[in-house]
CSV table of C-alpha atoms and ligand atoms in Angstrom, one decimal:
chain,number,residue,atom,x,y,z
T,189,MET,CA,116.6,107.6,109.9
T,190,ILE,CA,114.5,109.4,107.2
T,191,ALA,CA,116.1,109.5,103.8
T,192,ILE,CA,116.5,112.8,102.0
T,193,ARG,CA,116.1,112.0,98.3
T,194,ARG,CA,118.1,113.6,95.5
T,195,PRO,CA,116.1,115.1,92.7
T,196,GLU,CA,116.9,112.1,90.4
T,197,GLU,CA,115.7,109.7,93.1
T,198,ILE,CA,112.4,111.6,93.5
T,199,GLU,CA,111.9,111.4,89.7
T,200,ARG,CA,112.3,107.6,89.9
T,201,ILE,CA,109.8,107.4,92.7
T,202,ALA,CA,107.6,109.6,90.6
T,203,GLU,CA,107.7,107.2,87.7
T,204,SER,CA,106.7,104.3,89.9
T,205,ALA,CA,103.9,106.5,91.4
T,206,ARG,CA,102.7,107.4,88.0
T,207,ILE,CA,102.3,103.7,87.2
T,208,VAL,CA,100.3,103.3,90.4
T,209,ALA,CA,98.0,106.2,89.5
T,210,GLY,CA,97.6,104.7,86.0
T,211,ALA,CA,96.6,101.3,87.5
T,212,LEU,CA,94.0,103.0,89.7
T,213,SER,CA,92.7,104.9,86.7
T,214,GLY,CA,92.2,101.6,84.9
T,215,VAL,CA,90.2,100.4,87.9
T,216,ALA,CA,88.0,103.5,87.7
T,217,GLU,CA,87.1,102.5,84.1
T,218,ARG,CA,86.5,98.8,84.7
T,219,ILE,CA,84.8,98.7,88.1
T,220,ARG,CA,81.0,97.8,88.1
T,221,ALA,CA,78.6,95.4,89.5
T,222,GLY,CA,79.3,91.8,88.5
T,223,VAL,CA,83.1,92.1,88.2
T,224,THR,CA,85.2,89.9,90.5
T,225,THR,CA,88.0,91.4,92.5
T,226,GLN,CA,90.3,88.9,90.9
T,227,GLU,CA,89.4,90.4,87.5
T,228,LEU,CA,90.4,93.8,88.8
T,229,GLU,CA,93.6,92.3,90.2
T,230,GLU,CA,94.5,90.9,86.8
T,231,GLY,CA,94.0,94.2,85.1
T,232,ILE,CA,96.2,96.0,87.7
T,233,GLU,CA,99.0,93.5,87.4
T,234,ASP,CA,98.9,93.5,83.6
T,235,TYR,CA,99.1,97.3,83.5
T,236,ILE,CA,102.0,97.5,86.0
T,237,ARG,CA,104.0,95.0,84.0
T,238,SER,CA,103.1,96.7,80.7
T,239,GLN,CA,104.9,99.8,82.2
T,240,GLY,CA,108.1,97.9,82.8
T,241,ALA,CA,107.4,97.7,86.6
T,242,ARG,CA,106.6,94.9,89.0
T,243,PRO,CA,103.8,94.9,91.6
T,244,SER,CA,105.4,95.9,95.0
T,245,PHE,CA,102.8,94.0,97.0
T,246,LYS,CA,103.0,90.6,95.3
T,247,GLY,CA,105.0,88.3,97.7
T,248,TYR,CA,105.6,91.2,100.2
T,249,ARG,CA,105.6,89.3,103.5
T,250,GLY,CA,103.8,86.6,101.6
T,251,PHE,CA,100.9,88.7,100.3
T,252,PRO,CA,99.5,86.7,97.3
T,253,ALA,CA,98.4,89.5,94.9
T,254,SER,CA,99.3,92.7,93.2
T,255,ALA,CA,96.6,94.8,94.8
T,256,CYS,CA,94.7,94.9,98.1
T,257,ILE,CA,91.0,95.1,97.3
T,258,SER,CA,88.9,95.8,100.3
T,259,ILE,CA,85.0,95.9,100.1
T,260,ASN,CA,82.7,97.8,102.5
T,261,ASP,CA,83.7,96.9,106.1
T,262,VAL,CA,87.1,95.6,105.0
T,263,VAL,CA,89.5,98.4,105.9
T,264,VAL,CA,92.7,97.3,104.1
T,265,HIS,CA,94.6,94.3,102.8
T,266,GLY,CA,91.6,92.4,101.3
T,267,ILE,CA,92.8,89.6,99.0
T,268,PRO,CA,91.4,89.5,95.5
T,269,SER,CA,89.0,86.6,95.0
T,270,GLU,CA,86.1,85.3,92.9
T,271,ARG,CA,83.7,87.6,94.9
T,272,ARG,CA,81.6,89.6,92.6
T,273,LEU,CA,81.0,93.3,93.3
T,274,ARG,CA,77.5,94.4,93.9
T,275,GLU,CA,75.7,97.7,93.2
T,276,GLY,CA,76.2,99.9,96.3
T,277,ASP,CA,79.5,98.5,97.4
T,278,ILE,CA,82.4,100.7,98.1
T,279,VAL,CA,85.8,99.2,97.2
T,280,SER,CA,89.2,100.4,98.3
T,281,VAL,CA,92.0,99.4,96.0
T,282,ASP,CA,95.7,99.8,97.2
T,283,VAL,CA,98.5,99.4,94.6
T,284,GLY,CA,102.3,99.5,94.7
T,285,ALA,CA,104.7,99.5,91.8
T,286,TYR,CA,108.5,99.0,91.7
T,287,LYS,CA,110.6,100.2,88.9
T,288,ASP,CA,114.3,101.1,88.5
T,289,GLY,CA,114.9,100.6,92.3
T,290,TYR,CA,112.1,102.6,93.7
T,291,HIS,CA,108.5,102.1,94.9
T,292,GLY,CA,105.3,104.1,94.5
T,293,ASP,CA,102.2,103.4,96.6
T,294,GLY,CA,98.6,104.7,96.3
T,295,ALA,CA,95.0,103.8,97.1
T,296,TRP,CA,91.6,104.9,96.1
T,297,THR,CA,88.1,104.0,97.2
T,298,PHE,CA,85.6,103.5,94.4
T,299,PRO,CA,81.8,103.3,94.4
T,300,VAL,CA,80.1,100.4,92.5
T,301,GLY,CA,77.1,102.0,90.7
T,302,GLU,CA,74.8,104.0,92.8
T,303,ILE,CA,75.9,104.1,96.5
T,304,ALA,CA,74.1,105.3,99.6
T,305,ALA,CA,74.6,108.9,100.5
T,306,ALA,CA,76.2,107.9,103.8
T,307,ALA,CA,78.9,105.9,101.9
T,308,ALA,CA,79.5,108.8,99.5
T,309,ARG,CA,80.0,111.1,102.5
T,310,LEU,CA,82.5,108.7,104.1
T,311,MET,CA,84.5,108.6,100.9
T,312,GLU,CA,84.4,112.4,100.5
T,313,VAL,CA,85.5,113.0,104.1
T,314,THR,CA,88.3,110.4,103.8
T,315,HIS,CA,89.6,112.0,100.6
T,316,GLY,CA,89.3,115.4,102.2
T,317,ALA,CA,91.3,114.2,105.2
T,318,LEU,CA,94.1,113.1,102.9
T,319,GLU,CA,94.1,116.5,101.1
T,320,ARG,CA,94.3,118.3,104.5
T,321,GLY,CA,97.2,116.1,105.6
T,322,ILE,CA,99.1,116.6,102.4
T,323,ALA,CA,98.7,120.4,102.7
T,324,ARG,CA,100.6,120.2,106.0
T,325,ALA,CA,103.5,118.2,104.5
T,326,LEU,CA,105.8,121.2,104.3
T,327,PRO,CA,109.5,121.7,105.1
T,328,GLY,CA,109.9,122.8,108.7
T,329,ALA,CA,106.6,121.4,109.9
T,330,ARG,CA,106.4,118.5,112.3
T,331,LEU,CA,105.1,115.3,111.0
T,332,GLY,CA,102.5,115.5,113.8
T,333,GLU,CA,100.9,118.4,112.0
T,334,VAL,CA,100.1,116.1,109.1
T,335,SER,CA,98.7,113.5,111.5
T,336,HIS,CA,96.7,115.9,113.5
T,337,ALA,CA,95.2,117.6,110.4
T,338,VAL,CA,93.9,114.2,109.2
T,339,GLN,CA,92.5,113.2,112.5
T,340,ALA,CA,90.8,116.5,113.3
T,341,TYR,CA,89.1,116.6,109.9
T,342,VAL,CA,87.8,113.1,110.2
T,343,GLU,CA,86.6,113.4,113.8
T,344,SER,CA,84.9,116.7,113.1
T,345,HIS,CA,82.6,114.8,110.7
T,346,GLY,CA,81.8,112.1,113.3
T,347,TYR,CA,83.9,109.4,111.8
T,348,SER,CA,86.9,107.4,113.3
T,349,ILE,CA,90.5,107.3,112.1
T,350,VAL,CA,92.0,103.8,112.2
T,351,ARG,CA,94.9,103.7,114.6
T,352,ALA,CA,96.2,100.1,114.0
T,353,LEU,CA,97.7,101.0,110.6
T,354,VAL,CA,99.8,104.0,109.5
T,355,GLY,CA,101.4,105.6,106.5
T,356,HIS,CA,105.1,105.4,105.9
T,357,GLY,CA,108.2,106.7,104.2
T,358,ILE,CA,108.8,105.2,100.8
T,359,GLY,CA,111.7,104.8,98.3
T,360,GLU,CA,114.0,101.9,97.8
T,361,GLN,CA,111.8,100.0,100.3
T,362,LEU,CA,108.1,100.0,100.2
T,363,HIS,CA,107.9,100.8,103.9
T,364,GLU,CA,110.6,103.1,105.3
T,365,ASP,CA,110.9,105.6,108.2
T,366,PRO,CA,109.1,107.5,109.3
T,367,GLN,CA,105.8,105.9,110.3
T,368,VAL,CA,103.1,108.4,109.3
T,369,PRO,CA,100.2,108.1,111.8
T,370,ASN,CA,96.8,109.5,110.9
T,371,PHE,CA,96.3,110.7,114.5
T,372,GLY,CA,98.2,112.5,117.3
T,373,SER,CA,99.5,115.9,118.5
T,374,PRO,CA,100.8,118.5,116.0
T,375,ARG,CA,103.8,119.0,118.3
T,376,GLN,CA,105.0,115.4,117.9
T,377,GLY,CA,107.2,113.7,115.4
T,378,PRO,CA,110.3,114.6,113.3
T,379,VAL,CA,110.7,117.9,111.5
T,380,LEU,CA,110.0,117.5,107.8
T,381,ARG,CA,112.6,118.4,105.2
T,382,ALA,CA,112.6,118.9,101.5
T,383,GLY,CA,113.5,115.6,99.8
T,384,MET,CA,111.5,113.4,102.2
T,385,VAL,CA,109.0,111.2,100.4
T,386,MET,CA,106.1,109.5,102.2
T,387,ALA,CA,102.9,107.7,101.7
T,388,ILE,CA,100.0,109.4,103.5
T,389,GLU,CA,97.0,107.2,103.8
T,390,PRO,CA,94.0,107.8,106.1
T,391,MET,CA,91.8,104.8,106.7
T,392,VAL,CA,88.5,106.0,108.1
T,393,ASN,CA,85.6,104.0,109.7
T,394,ALA,CA,82.1,105.2,109.8
T,395,GLY,CA,81.8,103.6,113.2
T,396,GLY,CA,84.5,102.9,115.8
T,397,PHE,CA,88.2,103.0,115.1
T,398,GLN,CA,88.8,99.4,116.2
T,399,VAL,CA,89.7,96.7,113.7
T,400,TYR,CA,90.5,93.0,113.7
T,401,THR,CA,92.4,90.7,111.3
T,402,GLU,CA,90.6,87.7,109.8
T,403,ALA,CA,91.9,84.1,109.9
T,404,ASP,CA,93.7,84.6,106.5
T,405,GLU,CA,96.1,86.9,108.5
T,406,TRP,CA,95.6,89.7,106.0
T,407,THR,CA,92.1,91.0,105.7
T,408,VAL,CA,91.6,93.9,108.2
T,409,VAL,CA,87.9,94.5,109.1
T,410,SER,CA,86.2,97.2,111.2
T,411,ARG,CA,85.2,95.6,114.4
T,412,ASP,CA,81.7,96.9,114.4
T,413,HIS,CA,81.4,96.1,110.6
T,414,SER,CA,80.9,99.8,109.8
T,415,LEU,CA,81.9,101.0,106.3
T,416,SER,CA,85.5,101.9,105.8
T,417,ALA,CA,87.3,104.1,103.2
T,418,HIS,CA,91.0,104.5,102.3
T,419,PHE,CA,92.8,107.0,100.1
T,420,GLU,CA,96.6,107.2,99.7
T,421,HIS,CA,99.1,109.3,97.9
T,422,THR,CA,102.9,109.1,97.6
T,423,VAL,CA,104.0,112.7,98.3
T,424,ALA,CA,107.4,114.4,98.0
T,425,ILE,CA,108.1,117.3,100.3
T,426,THR,CA,109.7,120.1,98.4
T,427,ASP,CA,110.6,123.8,99.0
T,428,GLU,CA,107.7,124.6,96.5
T,429,GLY,CA,105.2,122.6,98.7
T,430,PRO,CA,103.9,119.1,98.7
T,431,ARG,CA,104.2,117.3,95.3
T,432,ILE,CA,101.7,114.5,94.8
T,433,LEU,CA,103.5,111.8,92.8
T,434,THR,CA,100.5,109.4,92.5
T,435,GLN,CA,98.8,112.2,90.6
T,436,PRO,CA,95.2,111.1,89.8
T,437,SER,CA,94.0,111.3,86.2
T,438,PRO,CA,90.6,112.8,85.4
T,439,ALA,CA,89.2,109.2,85.5
T,440,LEU,CA,90.0,109.2,89.2
T,441,ALA,CA,87.6,112.1,90.0
T,442,LEU,CA,85.7,111.2,93.2
T,443,ARG,CA,82.8,109.4,91.4
T,444,GLY,CA,79.7,108.9,93.3
T,445,THR,CA,80.3,111.8,95.7
T,446,ALA,CA,78.4,115.0,94.9
Z,131,LIG,MG1,101.0,102.4,101.8
């Protein structure tokens, strides 16, 4: 059952999503070699709370932090730690915020200093795949059109779309119906309607699509240890077209990608 949100509900999701985008913009300003992922985590949590929200992820199924911070071959769900970022790392940061009864969810992959051209290309293609998926999030389309647009773009560049994790509807719950796969046939899935809100979030590996979960039961890593990137927006489907609620600030320009 996919919720159709009233305009005032969408505005509440938009407020939580705005806080997510603000937290990610703060990361863009602070990320550099030598910073620990725990320091990024603290900045994110402080910002979310300063906006009258709470971090959606903290305590979610036991997750211990406000942000998932995933370095290089870590796909998603990395736990912040005392690990220091190094020049050339790529770092995916996933943030959720909950305010006035509604969640927002977004992720961005950041370069640390100068990164290899291959890493920059992976980030650019992953972001491009998200944009292409969002463009298909239109009333009357099948959800599979979103999924297929993401997969086709990623695979046309020789990369792999992760299959083990998917996007999701979002609202009063962080994860709601429908599941939003980043792969599949354009003829599959429910028909989209104005008022649906979903988190679209391609996770792209430079090598194979397979992943495994480390012993901490959270950290998801590419099985061949190839680099992985992740971008996510909370998107409302409207009669005027897709509305990105986690609207990036200029600080969130795709740095490090020409
Ligand atoms: Mg999500």
